[in-house]
Amino acid sequence: MTDTPRLHGGDAVVSAFHAAGADHVFCSSGSEWAPVWEALARRHRDGEPAPCYLDLTHETVAVGMATGYGLIARRPQGVLLHAAPGLLQGSMAVHGALLAGAPMVVASSESTTYGDAPGHDPGGQWYRNLSVVGGPHGIAQPFTKWSTEAASVHTLPTMVTRAAELAWRAPAGPAYLNIPLEILLEEWDGREAKPVVRPGATHSSPEEVDPVARLIREAANPVIVTETAGREAGGFEALVAFAEAWHIPVVEPDSAVCGNFPRTHPLHAGSDIGPWMDTADLILLVNCRAPFYPPSRRPSRAKIVVIDEVPQRPHVVYQVLFADTYLEGDVANTLRQLTKRAKDLDDRTAEVRRAAQQERHAAERSAIEAAETAAAEAEGIDPVLVAATLRRLLHGQDAIVVDETITHSRVVRRHLRTAAPDSYFYVQGGLGQGIAVALGVKLAAKERPVVLTIGDGAFAYNPVIPSYDASNAYELPLLVVVFNNRVYKSMNLNHRRFYPDGAAAQTGEWLGTDLHRLPRLAAFAEPFGMHTETVDTPEALGPALERALKAVAEGTTAVVDVLVTR
């Protein structure tokens, strides 16, 4: 007769993540997670269900992949980091997940007894090196939605459940749990957590929606501004239907974090709200956390309606919306309610709006075509040519673009012209997460091609080797396109802007910007057996990208380092 194995805190963690509906646990290994590994090994041996475990070699890769996966799956995943140092290493990516609205439960661990208690010896490293005053949950508090410590193995599963529920609810983002090593090792009685269910929806009432519909009906020059409508389930489609029903143009400012509206649509009005600041009489902020810059730049005469489930973002330090009316609750539902109320829109009003936007759209199309013609005729590879070539090659492939460019981000958005839900994401927070986020997106959408557009400066910040290792280990092929201008251009631009006649301008000594000394960026992928190309002529660009996409379709990550002229 086989004895029933003794369950412990590691089993409680695995059980709780499974109950929370986590498809994956992304782990950057630390010695405290041995109880979790043992629990997973036992479940695998015994054929019991458990989340898929990913063994990753860098904290940014673990958190970034959870971010990318959460952007597509829209439900919380598990992330395990090592003690306070691992949390600190991954903290930029955790903050990025907060800004991106990616739900996850992040956990790390500390010892609480330092070897002075009976039972298992946690090891001297906790006493000497790893512990921080106040615990890692104190460190995590500013860049997570919720942060605390699990105080008992008996409450541990429910604490993981609570963290997952908080992470999932609007505004979605990371929750953190410090799980002391002694609790992971402690015997557990097997009381499992209740499965986590999808959050319920809140809706704006008809009494709140009707006056807004009246404002829209009476407006002569309304405009929609959105940053994250496409992040919500059904939000992309609901925004398209709403804009079409009322004939209202849609602006996606540079602060947009995802694709919210088809950039090929006649109602798409670019990324600049400036032309409407003095002319619009109604501005509809749909999931738009920071519409005006500087924040005190108030529209001269427009009424402002804010449509957002959580308009006042708790994690935004300074936020100014100038709202006259709030419609709070599920954004897609609110937009659908407003769409239904567009039936009696005056024909003349609709025609005036339509004609004005058609003129703007035609001008933008002409400007895009002119820029692409000039790029095709220029010497060397202009960034516009790279984006336009990618658009042509990706047409009809249902691709997803993850963007971690800085000075080229406007070019990427404007000329790639993504048009489908979940087809574009901009990496949030500090640079260095792009490859990992793209890998997480690929993990959630394995049937779709995933392209990372990235600058050479951002590429240098990424944990490249651990990212490529994850790509190979978990069969997640990407196309990585580097916009390589051999300079930290944004830093150089700011230096020139602040000190146009300064010493650097006089002597040519531009510090903090030169990247010419970096080796061939594609070469880092060669030891992993990946497809690599370096391109420096316009004639070679298209064929190189075609070969790279073919390699990706065959299951191999491809890195194309494009030497652009600006």
Coordinates of C-alpha atoms in Angstrom, one line a residue:
M1 CA 0.0 0.0 0.0
T2 CA 1.3 3.4 -1.0
D3 CA 1.3 6.1 1.7
T4 CA -0.6 9.3 0.8
P5 CA 2.0 12.0 0.1
R6 CA 2.2 14.8 2.6
L7 CA 0.9 17.9 1.0
H8 CA 2.7 21.2 1.7
G9 CA 2.6 24.9 0.7
G10 CA 3.9 24.2 -2.7
D11 CA 0.9 22.1 -3.4
A12 CA -1.3 24.9 -2.1
V13 CA 0.2 27.3 -4.6
V14 CA -0.2 25.0 -7.6
S15 CA -3.7 24.1 -6.6
A16 CA -4.6 27.8 -6.2
F17 CA -3.1 28.8 -9.5
H18 CA -5.1 26.0 -11.2
A19 CA -8.3 27.1 -9.5
A20 CA -7.6 30.7 -10.6
G21 CA -7.6 29.5 -14.2
A22 CA -4.0 30.3 -14.9
D23 CA -2.9 28.5 -18.1
H24 CA 0.7 29.1 -17.3
V25 CA 3.1 29.8 -14.5
F26 CA 6.1 31.8 -15.7
C27 CA 9.0 31.2 -13.4
S28 CA 12.5 32.9 -13.2
S29 CA 13.9 30.3 -10.8
G30 CA 14.8 30.8 -7.2
S31 CA 15.7 28.3 -4.6
E32 CA 12.6 28.9 -2.6
W33 CA 10.4 27.4 -5.2
A34 CA 11.5 23.8 -4.6
P35 CA 8.1 23.0 -2.9
V36 CA 6.3 24.2 -6.0
W37 CA 8.5 22.2 -8.3
E38 CA 7.9 19.1 -6.2
A39 CA 4.2 19.7 -6.3
L40 CA 4.3 20.0 -10.1
A41 CA 6.4 16.9 -10.4
R42 CA 4.0 14.9 -8.3
R43 CA 1.0 16.2 -10.3
H44 CA 2.7 15.3 -13.6
R45 CA 3.6 11.9 -12.3
D46 CA 0.1 11.2 -11.0
G47 CA -1.7 12.7 -14.0
E48 CA -3.3 15.5 -12.0
P49 CA -4.1 18.9 -13.7
A50 CA -1.8 21.8 -13.2
P51 CA -0.9 25.0 -15.1
C52 CA 1.8 24.7 -17.7
Y53 CA 5.1 25.6 -16.1
L54 CA 7.7 27.7 -18.1
D55 CA 11.3 27.6 -16.8
L56 CA 12.8 31.0 -17.8
T57 CA 16.2 32.4 -17.2
H58 CA 15.5 36.1 -16.5
E59 CA 12.9 37.9 -14.5
T60 CA 12.0 40.4 -17.3
V61 CA 11.4 37.5 -19.6
A62 CA 9.1 35.8 -17.1
V63 CA 7.0 39.0 -16.4
G64 CA 7.1 40.2 -20.0
M65 CA 5.8 36.9 -21.3
A66 CA 3.0 36.9 -18.7
T67 CA 2.2 40.5 -19.9
G68 CA 2.0 39.5 -23.6
Y69 CA 0.0 36.4 -22.8
G70 CA -2.4 38.4 -20.6
L71 CA -2.9 41.1 -23.3
I72 CA -4.4 38.4 -25.6
A73 CA -6.0 36.0 -23.1
R74 CA -7.3 38.8 -20.8
R75 CA -7.2 36.6 -17.6
P76 CA -4.6 36.3 -14.8
Q77 CA -1.5 34.1 -15.1
G78 CA 1.1 33.2 -12.4
V79 CA 4.6 34.6 -12.2
L80 CA 7.2 33.3 -9.7
L81 CA 10.4 35.4 -9.0
H82 CA 13.3 34.9 -6.7
A83 CA 13.1 36.7 -3.3
A84 CA 13.5 40.5 -3.2
P85 CA 16.4 40.6 -5.7
G86 CA 14.3 38.8 -8.3
L87 CA 11.4 41.1 -7.7
L88 CA 13.7 44.1 -8.1
Q89 CA 15.1 42.7 -11.3
G90 CA 11.6 42.2 -12.7
S91 CA 10.1 45.3 -11.2
M92 CA 10.3 47.4 -14.5
A93 CA 8.3 44.7 -16.3
V94 CA 5.8 44.4 -13.5
H95 CA 5.3 48.2 -13.7
G96 CA 4.9 47.8 -17.5
A97 CA 2.2 45.2 -16.9
L98 CA 0.4 47.7 -14.6
L99 CA 0.5 50.3 -17.4
A100 CA -0.5 47.8 -20.0
G101 CA -3.4 46.5 -18.0
A102 CA -2.2 42.8 -18.1
P103 CA -3.6 40.7 -15.2
M104 CA -1.2 38.5 -13.3
V105 CA -0.3 37.2 -9.8
V106 CA 3.4 37.8 -9.1
A107 CA 4.9 36.0 -6.1
S108 CA 8.3 35.8 -4.5
S109 CA 9.5 34.7 -1.2
E110 CA 11.5 35.4 1.9
S111 CA 12.5 33.5 5.0
T112 CA 10.9 34.5 8.3
T113 CA 13.0 32.4 10.7
Y114 CA 16.5 32.5 9.3
G115 CA 17.4 29.0 10.6
D116 CA 16.5 29.7 14.2
A117 CA 13.2 27.7 14.2
P118 CA 12.8 23.9 14.3
G119 CA 12.0 22.1 11.1
H120 CA 13.5 22.7 7.7
D121 CA 16.6 24.9 7.4
P122 CA 15.8 27.7 4.9
G123 CA 19.6 28.3 4.2
G124 CA 22.0 31.0 5.3
Q125 CA 21.6 33.1 2.2
W126 CA 18.4 34.6 3.6
Y127 CA 20.2 35.8 6.7
R128 CA 23.2 37.2 4.8
N129 CA 22.0 38.5 1.4
L130 CA 18.5 38.2 0.3
S131 CA 16.1 39.7 2.8
V132 CA 14.9 43.3 2.8
V133 CA 13.5 45.4 5.7
G134 CA 9.7 45.4 5.5
G135 CA 9.6 42.4 3.1
P136 CA 9.3 42.4 -0.7
H137 CA 5.6 43.2 -0.5
G138 CA 6.6 46.6 0.7
I139 CA 8.9 47.0 -2.4
A140 CA 6.1 45.9 -4.7
Q141 CA 3.4 48.2 -3.4
P142 CA 4.1 51.2 -5.7
F143 CA 4.0 49.3 -9.0
T144 CA 1.3 46.7 -8.4
K145 CA -2.5 46.9 -7.8
W146 CA -2.3 45.1 -4.5
S147 CA 0.6 43.8 -2.5
T148 CA 0.7 41.8 0.8
E149 CA 2.2 38.7 2.5
A150 CA 0.7 35.3 3.0
A151 CA 0.8 34.7 6.7
S152 CA -0.3 31.1 6.9
V153 CA -0.4 28.0 4.7
H154 CA -4.0 27.6 5.7
T155 CA -5.0 30.9 4.1
L156 CA -2.4 30.7 1.2
P157 CA -4.8 29.3 -1.5
T158 CA -7.4 31.9 -0.7
M159 CA -4.8 34.6 -0.8
V160 CA -3.7 33.5 -4.3
T161 CA -7.4 33.6 -5.2
R162 CA -7.9 37.1 -3.9
A163 CA -4.8 38.3 -5.7
A164 CA -6.1 36.8 -9.0
E165 CA -9.5 38.4 -8.5
L166 CA -8.0 41.8 -7.8
A167 CA -5.6 41.4 -10.8
W168 CA -8.5 40.6 -13.1
R169 CA -10.8 43.5 -12.2
A170 CA -10.6 46.9 -13.8
P171 CA -8.2 48.4 -14.2
A172 CA -6.6 45.0 -14.7
G173 CA -2.9 44.6 -13.7
P174 CA -0.5 42.7 -11.5
A175 CA -1.1 41.8 -7.9
Y176 CA 1.8 40.7 -5.7
L177 CA 2.1 38.1 -2.9
N178 CA 5.1 37.5 -0.7
I179 CA 5.0 33.8 0.3
P180 CA 7.6 33.0 3.0
L181 CA 9.7 29.9 2.4
E182 CA 8.6 28.4 5.7
I183 CA 5.0 28.5 4.6
L184 CA 5.8 26.8 1.3
L185 CA 7.5 24.0 3.3
E186 CA 4.7 23.7 5.9
E187 CA 2.2 20.9 5.8
W188 CA -1.1 21.8 4.1
D189 CA -4.4 20.2 4.9
G190 CA -5.6 20.2 1.2
R191 CA -8.4 22.7 1.5
E192 CA -8.4 24.0 -2.0
A193 CA -9.4 27.5 -3.2
K194 CA -12.7 28.0 -5.0
P195 CA -12.2 28.5 -8.8
V196 CA -12.0 32.1 -9.8
V197 CA -14.8 33.3 -12.1
R198 CA -14.9 36.1 -14.6
P199 CA -15.6 39.5 -13.0
G200 CA -19.2 40.7 -13.3
A201 CA -20.0 43.7 -15.4
T202 CA -21.2 47.1 -14.4
H203 CA -23.2 49.2 -16.8
S204 CA -24.1 52.8 -17.2
S205 CA -27.9 53.3 -16.8
P206 CA -30.2 54.5 -19.7
E207 CA -30.8 57.6 -17.6
E208 CA -27.0 58.4 -17.8
V209 CA -26.6 57.3 -21.5
D210 CA -29.6 59.3 -22.9
P211 CA -28.2 62.8 -22.2
V212 CA -24.9 61.8 -23.8
A213 CA -26.6 60.6 -26.9
R214 CA -28.4 64.0 -27.0
L215 CA -25.0 65.8 -26.8
I216 CA -23.7 63.7 -29.7
R217 CA -26.8 64.3 -31.7
E218 CA -26.5 68.1 -31.3
A219 CA -22.7 68.3 -31.8
A220 CA -21.5 69.9 -35.0
N221 CA -17.8 68.7 -34.7
P222 CA -17.4 65.8 -32.3
V223 CA -14.3 63.6 -32.0
I224 CA -13.4 60.4 -30.2
V225 CA -10.1 60.0 -28.5
T226 CA -9.0 56.6 -27.3
E227 CA -5.9 54.9 -25.9
T228 CA -7.1 51.4 -24.7
A229 CA -10.6 50.7 -26.0
G230 CA -9.2 47.8 -28.0
R231 CA -7.8 46.2 -24.8
E232 CA -11.3 45.5 -23.5
A233 CA -13.0 42.3 -24.7
G234 CA -15.2 43.4 -27.6
G235 CA -14.0 47.0 -27.3
F236 CA -12.5 47.3 -30.8
E237 CA -15.6 46.1 -32.5
A238 CA -17.9 48.2 -30.3
L239 CA -15.9 51.4 -31.0
V240 CA -16.1 50.8 -34.8
A241 CA -19.9 50.3 -34.7
F242 CA -20.3 53.4 -32.4
A243 CA -18.1 55.7 -34.6
E244 CA -19.8 54.5 -37.8
A245 CA -23.3 54.9 -36.4
W246 CA -22.7 58.5 -35.4
H247 CA -20.1 59.4 -38.1
I248 CA -17.5 60.5 -35.6
P249 CA -13.7 60.5 -36.4
V250 CA -11.4 58.6 -34.0
V251 CA -8.0 59.8 -32.9
E252 CA -5.5 57.4 -31.4
P253 CA -2.9 59.6 -29.7
D254 CA 0.8 58.6 -29.4
S255 CA 0.0 57.4 -25.9
A256 CA -2.3 54.6 -27.3
V257 CA -1.1 51.2 -25.9
C258 CA -2.8 49.0 -28.4
G259 CA -4.8 49.0 -31.7
N260 CA -8.2 50.4 -30.9
F261 CA -9.7 51.2 -34.4
P262 CA -8.7 50.2 -37.9
R263 CA -6.1 52.5 -39.2
T264 CA -7.4 51.8 -42.7
H265 CA -10.9 53.0 -41.8
P266 CA -12.1 56.3 -43.3
L267 CA -13.1 57.5 -39.8
H268 CA -9.5 57.0 -38.4
A269 CA -8.2 60.5 -37.9
G270 CA -4.6 59.9 -37.0
S271 CA -2.7 60.5 -33.8
D272 CA -2.9 64.3 -33.2
I273 CA -5.7 65.7 -31.1
G274 CA -4.3 69.2 -31.8
P275 CA -6.6 70.1 -34.7
W276 CA -9.7 69.6 -32.5
M277 CA -8.5 71.5 -29.4
D278 CA -10.1 74.7 -30.7
T279 CA -12.7 73.4 -33.1
A280 CA -14.4 70.4 -31.5
D281 CA -17.5 71.1 -29.6
L282 CA -17.7 67.6 -28.1
I283 CA -14.7 65.3 -27.2
L284 CA -15.5 61.7 -26.2
L285 CA -12.7 60.2 -24.2
V286 CA -13.1 56.4 -24.6
N287 CA -10.6 54.6 -22.3
C288 CA -8.2 57.5 -22.5
R289 CA -6.1 58.1 -19.4
A290 CA -4.0 61.0 -20.6
P291 CA -5.6 62.9 -23.5
F292 CA -4.1 66.3 -23.2
Y293 CA -0.4 67.4 -23.0
P294 CA 0.5 69.4 -21.1
P295 CA -2.4 68.3 -18.8
S296 CA -3.5 71.9 -18.3
R297 CA -4.1 72.3 -22.1
R298 CA -7.8 72.5 -22.0
P299 CA -10.0 72.4 -25.1
S300 CA -11.3 75.9 -25.7
R301 CA -15.0 75.1 -26.1
A302 CA -15.7 71.4 -26.2
K303 CA -17.8 69.5 -23.7
I304 CA -15.9 66.4 -22.5
V305 CA -17.6 63.0 -22.0
V306 CA -15.4 60.3 -20.4
I307 CA -16.4 56.7 -21.2
D308 CA -14.3 54.4 -19.0
E309 CA -14.9 51.6 -16.5
V310 CA -12.3 53.2 -14.1
P311 CA -11.7 56.7 -15.5
Q312 CA -9.5 57.8 -12.6
R313 CA -6.6 55.4 -12.8
P314 CA -5.2 54.8 -9.3
H315 CA -1.7 54.1 -10.6
V316 CA -1.4 57.4 -12.6
V317 CA 0.4 60.0 -10.4
Y318 CA -1.1 63.1 -12.2
Q319 CA -4.2 62.8 -14.3
V320 CA -6.4 65.6 -15.8
L321 CA -9.5 64.8 -17.9
F322 CA -11.6 68.0 -17.6
A323 CA -14.7 65.8 -17.7
D324 CA -18.2 67.3 -17.9
T325 CA -19.9 63.9 -17.8
Y326 CA -18.8 60.3 -16.9
L327 CA -20.2 57.1 -18.3
E328 CA -18.7 54.5 -16.0
G329 CA -19.0 50.7 -16.5
D330 CA -18.2 48.2 -19.1
V331 CA -16.9 50.3 -22.1
A332 CA -18.1 47.9 -24.9
N333 CA -21.6 47.8 -23.4
T334 CA -21.7 51.6 -23.0
L335 CA -20.7 52.1 -26.7
R336 CA -23.3 49.6 -27.8
Q337 CA -26.0 51.5 -25.8
L338 CA -24.9 54.7 -27.5
T339 CA -24.8 53.0 -30.9
K340 CA -28.5 52.0 -30.5
R341 CA -29.4 55.6 -29.9
A342 CA -28.0 56.9 -33.3
K343 CA -31.1 55.9 -35.3
D344 CA -32.6 59.4 -35.4
L345 CA -29.4 61.3 -36.3
D346 CA -30.2 64.1 -38.6
D347 CA -29.2 63.3 -42.2
R348 CA -27.7 66.8 -42.8
T349 CA -25.7 66.5 -39.6
A350 CA -24.4 63.1 -40.6
E351 CA -23.5 64.3 -44.0
V352 CA -21.5 67.3 -42.7
R353 CA -19.6 65.1 -40.3
R354 CA -18.9 62.5 -43.1
A355 CA -17.7 65.1 -45.6
A356 CA -15.4 66.8 -43.1
Q357 CA -13.8 63.5 -42.2
Q358 CA -13.5 62.3 -45.8
E359 CA -11.5 65.4 -46.5
R360 CA -9.2 64.7 -43.6
H361 CA -8.9 61.1 -44.5
A362 CA -8.0 61.8 -48.1
A363 CA -5.3 64.3 -47.0
E364 CA -3.8 61.7 -44.6
R365 CA -3.8 59.0 -47.3
S366 CA -2.1 61.4 -49.7
A367 CA 0.5 62.3 -47.1
I368 CA 1.2 58.6 -46.4
E369 CA 1.6 57.8 -50.1
A370 CA 3.9 60.8 -50.6
A371 CA 6.0 59.7 -47.6
E372 CA 6.3 56.2 -49.0
T373 CA 7.1 57.4 -52.5
A374 CA 9.9 59.6 -51.1
A375 CA 11.2 56.7 -49.0
A376 CA 11.3 54.4 -52.0
E377 CA 13.3 56.9 -53.9
A378 CA 15.7 57.9 -51.1
E379 CA 19.3 56.7 -50.8
G380 CA 19.7 54.1 -48.1
I381 CA 16.8 52.6 -46.1
D382 CA 14.3 55.1 -44.7
P383 CA 12.3 53.9 -41.7
V384 CA 9.1 54.6 -43.7
L385 CA 10.2 52.0 -46.3
V386 CA 10.7 49.4 -43.6
A387 CA 7.2 49.9 -42.2
A388 CA 5.6 50.0 -45.7
T389 CA 7.4 46.9 -46.8
L390 CA 6.3 45.0 -43.6
R391 CA 2.7 46.1 -44.3
R392 CA 2.8 44.7 -47.8
L393 CA 4.3 41.4 -46.7
L394 CA 2.0 40.9 -43.7
H395 CA -1.2 41.7 -45.7
G396 CA -3.7 38.9 -45.2
Q397 CA -1.7 37.0 -42.7
D398 CA -3.6 38.0 -39.5
A399 CA -0.3 39.1 -37.9
I400 CA 0.2 40.7 -34.5
V401 CA 2.8 43.6 -34.2
V402 CA 4.4 44.3 -30.9
D403 CA 6.2 47.6 -31.0
E404 CA 9.2 48.7 -28.9
T405 CA 10.5 51.6 -31.0
I406 CA 10.7 55.1 -29.7
T407 CA 11.6 57.7 -32.4
H408 CA 10.2 55.4 -35.1
S409 CA 6.9 54.5 -33.3
R410 CA 4.8 57.0 -35.2
V411 CA 6.2 55.7 -38.5
V412 CA 5.4 52.1 -37.5
R413 CA 1.8 52.9 -36.5
R414 CA 1.2 55.2 -39.4
H415 CA 2.6 53.0 -42.2
L416 CA 1.8 49.5 -40.9
R417 CA -1.9 50.5 -40.7
T418 CA -3.1 47.6 -38.6
A419 CA -6.8 47.1 -39.0
A420 CA -7.9 44.1 -36.8
P421 CA -8.5 43.6 -33.1
D422 CA -5.5 42.5 -31.1
S423 CA -3.2 43.2 -34.0
Y424 CA -1.0 45.9 -32.4
F425 CA 0.5 46.4 -28.9
Y426 CA 2.9 49.1 -27.7
V427 CA 5.3 48.0 -24.9
Q428 CA 4.6 50.0 -21.8
G429 CA 7.0 51.2 -19.1
G430 CA 10.8 51.1 -19.5
L431 CA 12.7 49.7 -22.5
G432 CA 13.9 46.2 -22.5
Q433 CA 10.7 44.1 -22.4
G434 CA 9.8 43.9 -26.1
I435 CA 11.1 40.4 -27.0
A436 CA 9.5 38.9 -23.9
V437 CA 6.2 40.6 -24.4
A438 CA 6.2 39.4 -28.1
L439 CA 7.0 35.8 -26.9
G440 CA 4.0 36.0 -24.5
V441 CA 1.7 37.2 -27.3
K442 CA 3.0 34.3 -29.5
L443 CA 2.3 31.8 -26.7
A444 CA -1.3 33.1 -26.5
A445 CA -1.8 33.2 -30.3
K446 CA 0.4 30.4 -31.7
E447 CA -1.5 30.3 -35.0
R448 CA -0.7 33.9 -35.8
P449 CA 2.6 35.5 -37.0
V450 CA 4.0 37.8 -34.4
V451 CA 6.4 40.6 -35.4
L452 CA 8.5 42.7 -33.0
T453 CA 9.5 46.1 -34.2
I454 CA 12.3 47.5 -32.1
G455 CA 15.0 50.1 -32.1
D456 CA 18.6 49.3 -31.6
G457 CA 18.7 51.2 -28.3
A458 CA 15.7 49.3 -27.0
F459 CA 17.2 46.0 -28.3
A460 CA 20.3 46.6 -26.2
Y461 CA 18.2 46.9 -23.1
N462 CA 16.5 43.6 -23.6
P463 CA 17.7 40.4 -21.9
V464 CA 18.4 39.0 -25.4
I465 CA 20.0 35.6 -24.5
P466 CA 17.3 34.5 -22.0
S467 CA 14.7 35.7 -24.5
Y468 CA 16.1 33.7 -27.4
D469 CA 16.5 30.7 -25.1
A470 CA 12.7 30.9 -24.2
S471 CA 11.9 31.2 -27.9
N472 CA 13.7 28.0 -28.7
A473 CA 12.7 26.1 -25.6
Y474 CA 9.0 26.7 -26.0
E475 CA 8.9 26.8 -29.8
L476 CA 7.8 30.4 -30.1
P477 CA 9.1 31.8 -33.4
L478 CA 9.1 35.5 -33.9
L479 CA 10.1 38.0 -36.6
V480 CA 12.3 40.6 -34.9
V481 CA 12.9 43.7 -37.1
V482 CA 15.5 46.1 -35.7
F483 CA 15.2 49.8 -36.8
N484 CA 18.9 50.4 -36.3
N485 CA 20.1 54.0 -36.7
R486 CA 23.1 53.5 -34.5
V487 CA 22.1 56.1 -32.0
Y488 CA 19.9 56.8 -29.0
K489 CA 18.0 59.3 -31.1
S490 CA 15.4 60.4 -28.5
M491 CA 18.2 61.2 -26.1
N492 CA 20.0 63.2 -28.7
L493 CA 16.8 65.0 -29.7
N494 CA 16.2 66.1 -26.2
H495 CA 19.8 67.4 -25.7
R496 CA 19.4 69.4 -28.9
R497 CA 16.0 70.7 -27.8
F498 CA 17.1 71.8 -24.4
Y499 CA 20.5 73.2 -25.4
P500 CA 20.2 74.2 -29.1
D501 CA 23.2 76.5 -28.8
G502 CA 25.1 74.8 -26.0
A503 CA 28.6 73.4 -25.8
A504 CA 27.6 70.1 -27.4
A505 CA 26.2 71.9 -30.4
Q506 CA 29.4 73.9 -30.7
T507 CA 31.8 71.0 -30.3
G508 CA 29.8 68.0 -31.6
E509 CA 30.3 66.2 -28.4
W510 CA 27.0 64.4 -28.0
L511 CA 27.2 62.2 -25.0
G512 CA 24.8 59.3 -24.1
T513 CA 23.8 58.6 -27.6
D514 CA 26.3 56.8 -29.7
L515 CA 25.6 53.1 -30.5
H516 CA 28.0 52.6 -33.4
R517 CA 30.3 50.5 -31.1
L518 CA 27.7 47.8 -30.8
P519 CA 28.4 44.6 -32.7
R520 CA 26.1 43.2 -35.4
L521 CA 22.8 42.9 -33.5
A522 CA 21.5 39.9 -35.6
A523 CA 24.6 37.9 -34.6
F524 CA 23.3 37.3 -31.1
A525 CA 20.7 35.0 -32.5
E526 CA 23.2 32.8 -34.5
P527 CA 24.2 30.5 -31.6
F528 CA 20.6 29.6 -31.2
G529 CA 20.3 28.5 -34.8
M530 CA 18.0 31.3 -35.7
H531 CA 17.6 33.0 -39.1
T532 CA 19.6 36.2 -39.2
E533 CA 20.1 39.0 -41.7
T534 CA 21.7 42.5 -41.7
V535 CA 20.3 44.8 -44.4
D536 CA 21.7 48.1 -45.5
T537 CA 20.3 48.7 -49.0
P538 CA 16.7 49.3 -50.1
E539 CA 16.9 46.6 -52.8
A540 CA 17.8 43.9 -50.2
L541 CA 15.1 44.9 -47.7
G542 CA 12.0 43.2 -49.2
P543 CA 13.8 39.9 -50.1
A544 CA 15.4 39.7 -46.6
L545 CA 12.0 40.2 -44.9
E546 CA 10.4 37.6 -47.1
R547 CA 13.1 35.1 -46.2
A548 CA 12.7 35.9 -42.5
L549 CA 8.9 35.5 -42.6
K550 CA 9.3 32.1 -44.4
A551 CA 11.7 31.0 -41.6
V552 CA 9.2 32.1 -39.0
A553 CA 6.4 30.1 -40.8
E554 CA 8.7 27.1 -40.7
G555 CA 9.2 27.5 -36.9
T556 CA 12.4 29.5 -36.5
T557 CA 12.8 32.9 -35.0
A558 CA 14.2 35.4 -37.5
V559 CA 16.1 38.6 -36.7
V560 CA 16.5 41.2 -39.4
D561 CA 18.8 44.1 -38.4
V562 CA 17.9 47.0 -40.8
L563 CA 20.4 49.8 -40.9
V564 CA 18.1 52.8 -41.4
T565 CA 19.2 56.3 -42.4
R566 CA 17.5 58.2 -39.5

